Amino acid sequence: MFRSVARSAVGKHLLRRGYGTVSLPDRKVAILGAAGGIGQPLALLMKLNPLVSQLALYDIANTPGVAADVSHINSRSEVTGYVGEDQLGQALEGCDVVIIPAGVPRKPGMTRDDLFNINAGIVKGLCSAIAKYCPHALVNMISNPVNSTVPIAAEVFKKAGTYDERKLFGVTTLDVVRAKTFYAGKSKANVADVNVPVVGGHAGITILPLFSQATPKANLPEDVIKALTKRTQDGGTEVVEAKAGKGSATLSMAYAGAVFADSILKGLHGVPDVVECAFVQSTVTELPFFASKVRLGKNGVEEVLGLGPLSEYEKEGLESLKPELKASIEKGIKFANQS
Ligand SMILES: NC(=O)C1=CN([C@@H]2O[C@H](COP(=O)(O)OP(=O)(O)OC[C@H]3O[C@@H](n4cnc5c(N)ncnc54)[C@H](O)[C@@H]3O)[C@@H](O)[C@H]2O)C=CC1
Ligand SMILES: O=C([O-])CC(=O)C(=O)O
């Protein structure tokens, strides 16, 4: 997964890997919520990423143990654990990338929006600290409801005078990961070769997989496309129900979060043509935030790419998702400005 590091990169560190000697820059990455269900496996995967030189693991509890454990792995980065609000500033100082999986997960019967009351406040507090201690960092928001937490983060940064729309991302990679897996299953394509853009937001019908643009082409019948769409939209709920009260997706999310962070780091590193779907500030539709393909570069978002040609079914899906996504965005903005 992490092999395609550009050989021409500048930097201080020389690493000898299987494919020769490459130089890599110093990059500090923090995970906020690092002792949680997503945070722990994500810490493990980020420890394996050669583009990271310092890995800061922050949580309100239990990070010393997680950090001690992960730090014994013989890979490049230095790992430090930070626990409690007193240490949040140190965790964030000098960060290039901050990944946020802090907050409560769903239980069966809940929607992602049901998490708003608790997670909105958590995200707001963490983003205020980011604005203070690492205002130039790229922020990868995992905490749900992403459709609202990203607008909250944007408002907090605007108030602090640090907002840069190129540097704030709602992580929707798990929707892409699921769409690829489910499509490969039905089309019998090699899953490693499959690509499926997923646009919109990250909750229920706001998740809109564009199977008409999936590659390799498979010409699946309409009823199969509809079933694949529904399964992708309900992927999170499928896991919540299977876990039966013990939380939501953690391992597949850690994988998706690590894939997305790796792309962010590659973009920072100057690797060309790094494209991921993400929920960002957007003019692709009339909504102020929207997930679509994004080209990543040295400052974060280099270009928000358009939707491309949609099938009639996808056009309908796009119109149906807009009211819910709009309301979730507005709820986030209102929360950030009233409290
Ligand atoms: N974007 C996406 O695709 C996905 C998002 N999620 C979301 O990710 C979030 C985390 O999920 P899990 O890791 O399963 O939950 P978890 O409960 O296992 O872990 C959350 C961690 O956050 C920590 N935390 C709480 N308040 C904090 C604060 N103020 N500062 C730092 N850390 C704090 C907790 O101590 C805990 O260790 C949930 O909101 C969940 O809905 C989950 C899966 C996919
Ligand atoms: O469904 C949830 O609550 C967690 C999540 O966002 C996902 O798995 O896509």
mmCIF file of C-alpha atoms in Angstrom, residues 88-252:
data_model
loop_
_atom_site.group_PDB
_atom_site.id
_atom_site.type_symbol
_atom_site.label_atom_id
_atom_site.label_comp_id
_atom_site.label_asym_id
_atom_site.label_seq_id
_atom_site.Cartn_x
_atom_site.Cartn_y
_atom_site.Cartn_z
ATOM 1 C CA LEU A 88 -3.333 18.559 23.459
ATOM 2 C CA GLY A 89 -1.218 21.594 22.529
ATOM 3 C CA GLN A 90 2.005 19.565 22.613
ATOM 4 C CA ALA A 91 0.395 16.832 20.521
ATOM 5 C CA LEU A 92 -0.602 19.360 17.855
ATOM 6 C CA GLU A 93 2.431 21.646 17.780
ATOM 7 C CA GLY A 94 4.211 21.405 14.425
ATOM 8 C CA CYS A 95 1.675 19.029 12.872
ATOM 9 C CA ASP A 96 1.409 18.762 9.098
ATOM 10 C CA VAL A 97 -1.648 16.497 9.184
ATOM 11 C CA VAL A 98 -4.261 15.961 11.924
ATOM 12 C CA ILE A 99 -6.624 12.992 11.720
ATOM 13 C CA ILE A 100 -9.747 13.149 13.920
ATOM 14 C CA PRO A 101 -11.578 9.933 14.838
ATOM 15 C CA ALA A 102 -12.582 11.292 18.300
ATOM 16 C CA GLY A 103 -16.171 10.893 19.422
ATOM 17 C CA VAL A 104 -18.902 8.385 20.070
ATOM 18 C CA PRO A 105 -19.931 5.733 17.525
ATOM 19 C CA ARG A 106 -23.477 4.560 16.650
ATOM 20 C CA LYS A 107 -25.455 1.761 18.251
ATOM 21 C CA PRO A 108 -28.175 -0.155 16.380
ATOM 22 C CA GLY A 109 -31.226 2.022 15.651
ATOM 23 C CA MET A 110 -29.260 5.282 15.630
ATOM 24 C CA THR A 111 -28.538 7.524 12.653
ATOM 25 C CA ARG A 112 -25.216 9.316 12.315
ATOM 26 C CA ASP A 113 -27.076 12.551 13.081
ATOM 27 C CA ASP A 114 -27.994 11.108 16.500
ATOM 28 C CA LEU A 115 -24.284 11.486 17.343
ATOM 29 C CA PHE A 116 -24.407 15.245 16.714
ATOM 30 C CA ASN A 117 -25.160 16.319 20.291
ATOM 31 C CA ILE A 118 -21.999 14.733 21.688
ATOM 32 C CA ASN A 119 -19.603 14.813 18.757
ATOM 33 C CA ALA A 120 -20.254 18.399 17.626
ATOM 34 C CA GLY A 121 -18.838 19.718 20.904
ATOM 35 C CA ILE A 122 -15.855 17.358 20.818
ATOM 36 C CA VAL A 123 -14.959 18.378 17.260
ATOM 37 C CA LYS A 124 -15.421 22.057 18.027
ATOM 38 C CA GLY A 125 -13.014 21.871 20.969
ATOM 39 C CA LEU A 126 -10.403 19.935 19.025
ATOM 40 C CA CYS A 127 -10.602 22.302 16.040
ATOM 41 C CA SER A 128 -10.158 25.344 18.306
ATOM 42 C CA ALA A 129 -6.929 23.756 19.523
ATOM 43 C CA ILE A 130 -5.832 23.016 15.924
ATOM 44 C CA ALA A 131 -6.405 26.692 15.027
ATOM 45 C CA LYS A 132 -4.196 27.673 17.955
ATOM 46 C CA TYR A 133 -1.368 25.143 17.779
ATOM 47 C CA CYS A 134 -1.076 24.035 14.129
ATOM 48 C CA PRO A 135 -3.139 26.477 12.024
ATOM 49 C CA HIS A 136 -1.551 25.312 8.764
ATOM 50 C CA ALA A 137 -2.180 21.584 9.226
ATOM 51 C CA LEU A 138 -4.340 19.548 6.868
ATOM 52 C CA VAL A 139 -7.308 18.157 8.809
ATOM 53 C CA ASN A 140 -8.890 14.782 7.993
ATOM 54 C CA MET A 141 -12.267 14.628 9.752
ATOM 55 C CA ILE A 142 -13.558 11.107 10.491
ATOM 56 C CA SER A 143 -15.888 11.889 13.447
ATOM 57 C CA ASN A 144 -19.578 11.629 12.588
ATOM 58 C CA PRO A 145 -21.844 13.088 11.431
ATOM 59 C CA VAL A 146 -19.216 14.108 8.814
ATOM 60 C CA ASN A 147 -21.894 16.098 6.920
ATOM 61 C CA SER A 148 -22.045 18.424 9.956
ATOM 62 C CA THR A 149 -18.626 18.064 11.628
ATOM 63 C CA VAL A 150 -16.770 19.382 8.557
ATOM 64 C CA PRO A 151 -18.895 22.581 8.437
ATOM 65 C CA ILE A 152 -18.351 22.959 12.212
ATOM 66 C CA ALA A 153 -14.583 22.737 11.698
ATOM 67 C CA ALA A 154 -14.747 25.301 8.874
ATOM 68 C CA GLU A 155 -16.664 27.764 11.082
ATOM 69 C CA VAL A 156 -14.241 27.329 13.990
ATOM 70 C CA PHE A 157 -11.290 27.987 11.678
ATOM 71 C CA LYS A 158 -13.033 30.993 10.097
ATOM 72 C CA LYS A 159 -13.632 32.518 13.531
ATOM 73 C CA ALA A 160 -9.993 31.953 14.437
ATOM 74 C CA GLY A 161 -8.894 33.509 11.122
ATOM 75 C CA THR A 162 -7.076 30.339 10.044
ATOM 76 C CA TYR A 163 -9.532 28.805 7.569
ATOM 77 C CA ASP A 164 -8.025 27.512 4.349
ATOM 78 C CA GLU A 165 -10.600 25.554 2.367
ATOM 79 C CA ARG A 166 -7.828 23.552 0.701
ATOM 80 C CA LYS A 167 -6.882 22.005 4.036
ATOM 81 C CA LEU A 168 -10.124 20.590 5.422
ATOM 82 C CA PHE A 169 -11.412 17.147 4.410
ATOM 83 C CA GLY A 170 -14.325 14.973 5.470
ATOM 84 C CA VAL A 171 -13.046 11.404 5.098
ATOM 85 C CA THR A 172 -15.452 9.488 2.832
ATOM 86 C CA THR A 173 -12.888 6.921 1.682
ATOM 87 C CA LEU A 174 -14.746 4.087 3.428
ATOM 88 C CA ASP A 175 -17.684 4.634 1.067
ATOM 89 C CA VAL A 176 -15.293 4.242 -1.872
ATOM 90 C CA VAL A 177 -13.677 1.174 -0.285
ATOM 91 C CA ARG A 178 -17.114 -0.431 0.150
ATOM 92 C CA ALA A 179 -18.321 0.499 -3.342
ATOM 93 C CA LYS A 180 -15.178 -1.057 -4.836
ATOM 94 C CA THR A 181 -15.548 -4.262 -2.817
ATOM 95 C CA PHE A 182 -19.267 -4.710 -3.542
ATOM 96 C CA TYR A 183 -18.861 -3.859 -7.251
ATOM 97 C CA ALA A 184 -15.970 -6.339 -7.624
ATOM 98 C CA GLY A 185 -18.160 -9.025 -6.047
ATOM 99 C CA LYS A 186 -20.962 -8.511 -8.569
ATOM 100 C CA SER A 187 -18.867 -7.811 -11.664
ATOM 101 C CA LYS A 188 -16.294 -10.556 -10.958
ATOM 102 C CA ALA A 189 -13.563 -7.990 -11.640
ATOM 103 C CA ASN A 190 -10.282 -8.175 -9.759
ATOM 104 C CA VAL A 191 -10.990 -5.927 -6.749
ATOM 105 C CA ALA A 192 -7.497 -4.424 -6.947
ATOM 106 C CA ASP A 193 -8.310 -3.027 -10.416
ATOM 107 C CA VAL A 194 -11.724 -1.579 -9.505
ATOM 108 C CA ASN A 195 -12.431 2.146 -9.230
ATOM 109 C CA VAL A 196 -15.772 3.698 -8.234
ATOM 110 C CA PRO A 197 -16.240 7.397 -7.439
ATOM 111 C CA VAL A 198 -18.606 8.117 -4.535
ATOM 112 C CA VAL A 199 -19.997 11.651 -4.232
ATOM 113 C CA GLY A 200 -22.402 13.656 -2.028
ATOM 114 C CA GLY A 201 -21.954 13.221 1.703
ATOM 115 C CA HIS A 202 -21.429 10.513 4.326
ATOM 116 C CA ALA A 203 -24.819 9.381 5.645
ATOM 117 C CA GLY A 204 -27.558 7.221 4.121
ATOM 118 C CA ILE A 205 -28.891 8.567 0.822
ATOM 119 C CA THR A 206 -26.348 11.395 0.818
ATOM 120 C CA ILE A 207 -23.790 8.697 -0.106
ATOM 121 C CA LEU A 208 -24.044 8.483 -3.910
ATOM 122 C CA PRO A 209 -21.825 5.877 -5.601
ATOM 123 C CA LEU A 210 -21.416 6.513 -9.337
ATOM 124 C CA PHE A 211 -21.452 2.940 -10.646
ATOM 125 C CA SER A 212 -22.026 4.252 -14.187
ATOM 126 C CA GLN A 213 -18.400 5.455 -14.008
ATOM 127 C CA ALA A 214 -17.051 2.287 -12.361
ATOM 128 C CA THR A 215 -14.094 0.596 -14.007
ATOM 129 C CA PRO A 216 -13.541 -2.006 -15.354
ATOM 130 C CA LYS A 217 -16.903 -1.646 -17.154
ATOM 131 C CA ALA A 218 -19.310 -4.490 -16.418
ATOM 132 C CA ASN A 219 -22.715 -3.441 -17.843
ATOM 133 C CA LEU A 220 -24.540 -4.679 -14.755
ATOM 134 C CA PRO A 221 -28.357 -4.646 -14.959
ATOM 135 C CA GLU A 222 -30.319 -1.770 -13.358
ATOM 136 C CA ASP A 223 -31.623 -3.867 -10.450
ATOM 137 C CA VAL A 224 -28.080 -4.927 -9.533
ATOM 138 C CA ILE A 225 -26.880 -1.300 -9.691
ATOM 139 C CA LYS A 226 -29.758 -0.278 -7.396
ATOM 140 C CA ALA A 227 -28.914 -3.056 -4.914
ATOM 141 C CA LEU A 228 -25.211 -2.102 -4.978
ATOM 142 C CA THR A 229 -26.114 1.549 -4.389
ATOM 143 C CA LYS A 230 -28.339 0.667 -1.420
ATOM 144 C CA ARG A 231 -25.696 -1.643 0.089
ATOM 145 C CA THR A 232 -23.037 1.093 -0.203
ATOM 146 C CA GLN A 233 -25.387 3.651 1.392
ATOM 147 C CA ASP A 234 -26.214 1.219 4.208
ATOM 148 C CA GLY A 235 -22.668 -0.147 4.623
ATOM 149 C CA GLY A 236 -22.135 1.566 7.959
ATOM 150 C CA THR A 237 -25.479 0.332 9.296
ATOM 151 C CA GLU A 238 -24.633 -3.226 8.154
ATOM 152 C CA VAL A 239 -21.567 -3.134 10.430
ATOM 153 C CA VAL A 240 -23.384 -1.391 13.315
ATOM 154 C CA GLU A 241 -26.034 -4.130 13.294
ATOM 155 C CA ALA A 242 -23.482 -6.953 13.017
ATOM 156 C CA LYS A 243 -21.564 -5.501 15.978
ATOM 157 C CA ALA A 244 -24.855 -5.450 17.910
ATOM 158 C CA GLY A 245 -24.154 -2.559 20.291
ATOM 159 C CA LYS A 246 -20.356 -2.804 20.333
ATOM 160 C CA GLY A 247 -19.847 0.143 17.973
ATOM 161 C CA SER A 248 -19.457 0.775 14.255
ATOM 162 C CA ALA A 249 -16.836 0.118 11.590
ATOM 163 C CA THR A 250 -13.344 0.431 13.064
ATOM 164 C CA LEU A 251 -10.971 -1.834 11.122
ATOM 165 C CA SER A 252 -12.229 -1.021 7.619
#
